[in-house]
Amino acid sequence: MATTNELLAARTFLRRCFPRGGRVLCAVSGGMDSMCLLYFLDTWGQKNGFDIAAAHFNHQLRGTAADRDQAFVETWCQERKIPCFTGSGDTRALMRENGLSMEEAARTLRYAFLQETAGREGYEAIMTAHHADDNAETMLLNLIRGTGTAGLTGIPRIRGNLYRPFLRISRSALTEYARCHAIPHVEDETNACADAAERNLLRLEVMPLLRRINPRAAEHMSAAAGRLREMETGLEDLK
């Protein structure tokens, strides 16, 4: 059952950043996290002055599964009368041409598409569904690879016109939100394979161990990243 405190951190964040609402573009892969964000913006957001649209990018990496995801997002948006913009790009070609990892190439293409779409269609902000677990995983990856303080600041809640309302909310809270509201989603089959990516290994094997020490490990790590980011910003202002 939904509660009055449901996704409170996201509602508080958006009220502070957009007190009168605004035109926002929601990045939607079709996975659970982004579908929760799209549903949240289409329900609570619409009641609080937000004019929303969805944007889906096909990375051309998973064949028919990627086409399935795009069709799912388009159909769901059509049923709810949400404008939906789609794009695609050859991620593997960009990897070869620029010596990038698959994750880097996919991110480059995706964000270029989101920015181009937002600018062309007149949306003042782009929103993504990164959450506390994503932030904790980013911190751990940076720490393992060797990083200074900046690498421990994790994912920013705001960067330019990019906003991440769920960054202080755990994956488990979003799972419960999706269950309560019967929010459909598609599964990327590679997410269940720990060997498919470093981030998968952290998500499937390392983070569960940390939650055995403290069930709120991800939220606490994400909050710590936010405090470190504030410190870094303060130090930059002193230079």
mmCIF file of C-alpha atoms in Angstrom, residues 15-184:
data_model
loop_
_atom_site.group_PDB
_atom_site.id
_atom_site.type_symbol
_atom_site.label_atom_id
_atom_site.label_comp_id
_atom_site.label_asym_id
_atom_site.label_seq_id
_atom_site.Cartn_x
_atom_site.Cartn_y
_atom_site.Cartn_z
ATOM 1 C CA ARG A 15 9.714 21.110 -5.130
ATOM 2 C CA ARG A 16 12.959 22.842 -4.193
ATOM 3 C CA CYS A 17 14.382 22.818 -7.725
ATOM 4 C CA PHE A 18 11.113 23.497 -9.584
ATOM 5 C CA PRO A 19 8.687 25.269 -7.235
ATOM 6 C CA ARG A 20 6.322 25.999 -10.129
ATOM 7 C CA GLY A 21 6.964 22.825 -12.118
ATOM 8 C CA GLY A 22 8.404 22.894 -15.629
ATOM 9 C CA ARG A 23 8.859 21.104 -18.939
ATOM 10 C CA VAL A 24 10.990 18.014 -18.332
ATOM 11 C CA LEU A 25 12.290 15.155 -20.442
ATOM 12 C CA CYS A 26 12.454 11.782 -18.686
ATOM 13 C CA ALA A 27 15.139 9.332 -19.832
ATOM 14 C CA VAL A 28 13.425 5.928 -20.068
ATOM 15 C CA SER A 29 15.145 2.627 -20.837
ATOM 16 C CA GLY A 30 12.070 0.559 -20.014
ATOM 17 C CA GLY A 31 13.713 -0.922 -16.911
ATOM 18 C CA MET A 32 12.114 -0.723 -13.489
ATOM 19 C CA ASP A 33 13.963 2.385 -12.253
ATOM 20 C CA SER A 34 13.183 4.569 -15.251
ATOM 21 C CA MET A 35 9.590 3.334 -15.469
ATOM 22 C CA CYS A 36 9.133 4.312 -11.820
ATOM 23 C CA LEU A 37 10.444 7.785 -12.627
ATOM 24 C CA LEU A 38 8.188 8.147 -15.655
ATOM 25 C CA TYR A 39 5.146 6.979 -13.668
ATOM 26 C CA PHE A 40 6.065 9.320 -10.783
ATOM 27 C CA LEU A 41 6.379 12.310 -13.116
ATOM 28 C CA ASP A 42 3.156 11.382 -14.924
ATOM 29 C CA THR A 43 1.191 11.198 -11.653
ATOM 30 C CA TRP A 44 2.614 13.368 -8.890
ATOM 31 C CA GLY A 45 4.490 15.496 -11.420
ATOM 32 C CA GLN A 46 1.443 16.300 -13.526
ATOM 33 C CA LYS A 47 -0.392 17.448 -10.388
ATOM 34 C CA ASN A 48 2.504 19.744 -9.488
ATOM 35 C CA GLY A 49 3.014 21.684 -12.688
ATOM 36 C CA PHE A 50 5.269 19.365 -14.678
ATOM 37 C CA ASP A 51 4.795 18.939 -18.423
ATOM 38 C CA ILE A 52 6.598 15.705 -19.224
ATOM 39 C CA ALA A 53 7.836 13.643 -22.144
ATOM 40 C CA ALA A 54 9.799 10.402 -22.407
ATOM 41 C CA ALA A 55 13.038 9.853 -24.317
ATOM 42 C CA HIS A 56 14.305 6.364 -25.178
ATOM 43 C CA PHE A 57 17.661 5.586 -26.814
ATOM 44 C CA ASN A 58 18.341 2.274 -28.575
ATOM 45 C CA HIS A 59 22.066 1.455 -28.249
ATOM 46 C CA GLN A 60 21.834 -1.331 -30.878
ATOM 47 C CA LEU A 61 23.619 -3.750 -28.560
ATOM 48 C CA ARG A 62 21.008 -6.414 -27.793
ATOM 49 C CA GLY A 63 19.333 -7.121 -31.119
ATOM 50 C CA THR A 64 15.639 -7.923 -30.896
ATOM 51 C CA ALA A 65 15.649 -7.412 -27.116
ATOM 52 C CA ALA A 66 16.589 -3.742 -27.626
ATOM 53 C CA ASP A 67 13.817 -3.356 -30.211
ATOM 54 C CA ARG A 68 11.412 -4.981 -27.732
ATOM 55 C CA ASP A 69 12.376 -2.453 -25.047
ATOM 56 C CA GLN A 70 11.796 0.471 -27.419
ATOM 57 C CA ALA A 71 8.402 -0.862 -28.478
ATOM 58 C CA PHE A 72 7.423 -1.375 -24.833
ATOM 59 C CA VAL A 73 8.252 2.239 -23.918
ATOM 60 C CA GLU A 74 6.507 3.628 -26.993
ATOM 61 C CA THR A 75 3.353 1.585 -26.352
ATOM 62 C CA TRP A 76 3.166 2.483 -22.652
ATOM 63 C CA CYS A 77 3.590 6.186 -23.436
ATOM 64 C CA GLN A 78 0.992 6.043 -26.202
ATOM 65 C CA GLU A 79 -1.530 4.457 -23.824
ATOM 66 C CA ARG A 80 -0.973 7.250 -21.287
ATOM 67 C CA LYS A 81 -0.740 10.010 -23.913
ATOM 68 C CA ILE A 82 2.843 10.889 -22.960
ATOM 69 C CA PRO A 83 4.974 12.305 -25.799
ATOM 70 C CA CYS A 84 7.794 9.855 -26.543
ATOM 71 C CA PHE A 85 10.975 10.591 -28.483
ATOM 72 C CA THR A 86 13.287 7.812 -29.635
ATOM 73 C CA GLY A 87 16.770 7.619 -31.076
ATOM 74 C CA SER A 88 19.412 5.048 -31.853
ATOM 75 C CA GLY A 89 23.133 4.811 -32.469
ATOM 76 C CA ASP A 90 25.894 2.335 -33.237
ATOM 77 C CA THR A 91 27.578 1.948 -29.849
ATOM 78 C CA ARG A 92 30.133 -0.614 -31.053
ATOM 79 C CA ALA A 93 31.245 1.663 -33.892
ATOM 80 C CA LEU A 94 31.834 4.548 -31.466
ATOM 81 C CA MET A 95 33.831 2.188 -29.211
ATOM 82 C CA ARG A 96 36.139 1.232 -32.096
ATOM 83 C CA GLU A 97 36.526 4.747 -33.465
ATOM 84 C CA ASN A 98 37.354 6.396 -30.126
ATOM 85 C CA GLY A 99 38.867 3.602 -28.031
ATOM 86 C CA LEU A 100 36.037 3.765 -25.506
ATOM 87 C CA SER A 101 34.589 1.084 -23.270
ATOM 88 C CA MET A 102 31.100 -0.088 -24.126
ATOM 89 C CA GLU A 103 29.693 1.768 -21.098
ATOM 90 C CA GLU A 104 31.469 5.004 -22.078
ATOM 91 C CA ALA A 105 30.336 4.800 -25.698
ATOM 92 C CA ALA A 106 26.738 4.044 -24.725
ATOM 93 C CA ARG A 107 26.673 6.920 -22.234
ATOM 94 C CA THR A 108 28.149 9.342 -24.792
ATOM 95 C CA LEU A 109 25.525 8.491 -27.401
ATOM 96 C CA ARG A 110 22.653 8.456 -24.904
ATOM 97 C CA TYR A 111 23.384 11.836 -23.344
ATOM 98 C CA ALA A 112 24.022 13.446 -26.721
ATOM 99 C CA PHE A 113 20.565 12.234 -27.802
ATOM 100 C CA LEU A 114 18.923 13.482 -24.585
ATOM 101 C CA GLN A 115 20.510 16.931 -24.872
ATOM 102 C CA GLU A 116 19.684 17.252 -28.561
ATOM 103 C CA THR A 117 16.067 16.220 -27.963
ATOM 104 C CA ALA A 118 15.610 18.526 -24.968
ATOM 105 C CA GLY A 119 17.010 21.480 -26.890
ATOM 106 C CA ARG A 120 15.025 20.801 -30.050
ATOM 107 C CA GLU A 121 11.712 20.221 -28.253
ATOM 108 C CA GLY A 122 12.069 22.980 -25.649
ATOM 109 C CA TYR A 123 12.417 20.951 -22.416
ATOM 110 C CA GLU A 124 14.256 22.854 -19.718
ATOM 111 C CA ALA A 125 15.472 19.818 -17.786
ATOM 112 C CA ILE A 126 16.389 16.175 -18.311
ATOM 113 C CA MET A 127 15.664 13.679 -15.536
ATOM 114 C CA THR A 128 17.257 10.276 -15.060
ATOM 115 C CA ALA A 129 16.382 7.497 -12.614
ATOM 116 C CA HIS A 130 19.783 7.010 -10.957
ATOM 117 C CA HIS A 131 19.209 5.958 -7.335
ATOM 118 C CA ALA A 132 21.178 5.448 -4.123
ATOM 119 C CA ASP A 133 22.413 1.981 -5.088
ATOM 120 C CA ASP A 134 23.752 3.340 -8.396
ATOM 121 C CA ASN A 135 25.555 6.046 -6.441
ATOM 122 C CA ALA A 136 27.066 3.556 -3.982
ATOM 123 C CA GLU A 137 28.242 1.340 -6.850
ATOM 124 C CA THR A 138 29.862 4.339 -8.573
ATOM 125 C CA MET A 139 31.693 5.287 -5.379
ATOM 126 C CA LEU A 140 32.975 1.720 -4.939
ATOM 127 C CA LEU A 141 34.092 1.434 -8.574
ATOM 128 C CA ASN A 142 36.017 4.693 -8.329
ATOM 129 C CA LEU A 143 37.582 3.650 -5.033
ATOM 130 C CA ILE A 144 38.670 0.268 -6.405
ATOM 131 C CA ARG A 145 40.154 1.812 -9.545
ATOM 132 C CA GLY A 146 42.039 4.429 -7.517
ATOM 133 C CA THR A 147 40.596 7.889 -7.064
ATOM 134 C CA GLY A 148 40.979 11.163 -5.266
ATOM 135 C CA THR A 149 38.266 12.843 -3.243
ATOM 136 C CA ALA A 150 36.394 13.861 -6.389
ATOM 137 C CA GLY A 151 35.828 10.223 -7.334
ATOM 138 C CA LEU A 152 34.141 9.582 -4.002
ATOM 139 C CA THR A 153 31.536 12.285 -4.606
ATOM 140 C CA GLY A 154 29.591 9.805 -6.736
ATOM 141 C CA ILE A 155 26.839 10.873 -9.108
ATOM 142 C CA PRO A 156 25.696 14.516 -8.852
ATOM 143 C CA ARG A 157 22.018 15.171 -8.166
ATOM 144 C CA ILE A 158 22.248 18.160 -10.509
ATOM 145 C CA ARG A 159 24.674 18.725 -13.361
ATOM 146 C CA GLY A 160 23.728 21.505 -15.744
ATOM 147 C CA ASN A 161 20.208 20.681 -16.906
ATOM 148 C CA LEU A 162 20.415 17.058 -15.675
ATOM 149 C CA TYR A 163 18.451 16.210 -12.524
ATOM 150 C CA ARG A 164 18.305 12.939 -10.569
ATOM 151 C CA PRO A 165 15.304 12.968 -8.190
ATOM 152 C CA PHE A 166 15.828 9.363 -6.985
ATOM 153 C CA LEU A 167 19.496 9.659 -5.980
ATOM 154 C CA ARG A 168 18.730 9.417 -2.235
ATOM 155 C CA ILE A 169 16.208 6.581 -2.707
ATOM 156 C CA SER A 170 17.212 2.903 -2.592
ATOM 157 C CA ARG A 171 16.572 0.334 -5.281
ATOM 158 C CA SER A 172 14.484 -1.672 -2.791
ATOM 159 C CA ALA A 173 12.218 1.355 -2.189
ATOM 160 C CA LEU A 174 11.681 1.704 -5.934
ATOM 161 C CA THR A 175 10.927 -2.012 -6.198
ATOM 162 C CA GLU A 176 8.224 -1.570 -3.564
ATOM 163 C CA TYR A 177 6.888 1.531 -5.346
ATOM 164 C CA ALA A 178 6.649 -0.424 -8.610
ATOM 165 C CA ARG A 179 4.856 -3.259 -6.820
ATOM 166 C CA CYS A 180 2.362 -0.953 -5.091
ATOM 167 C CA HIS A 181 1.424 0.790 -8.342
ATOM 168 C CA ALA A 182 1.712 -2.231 -10.664
ATOM 169 C CA ILE A 183 4.252 -0.393 -12.821
ATOM 170 C CA PRO A 184 5.351 -2.642 -15.691
#
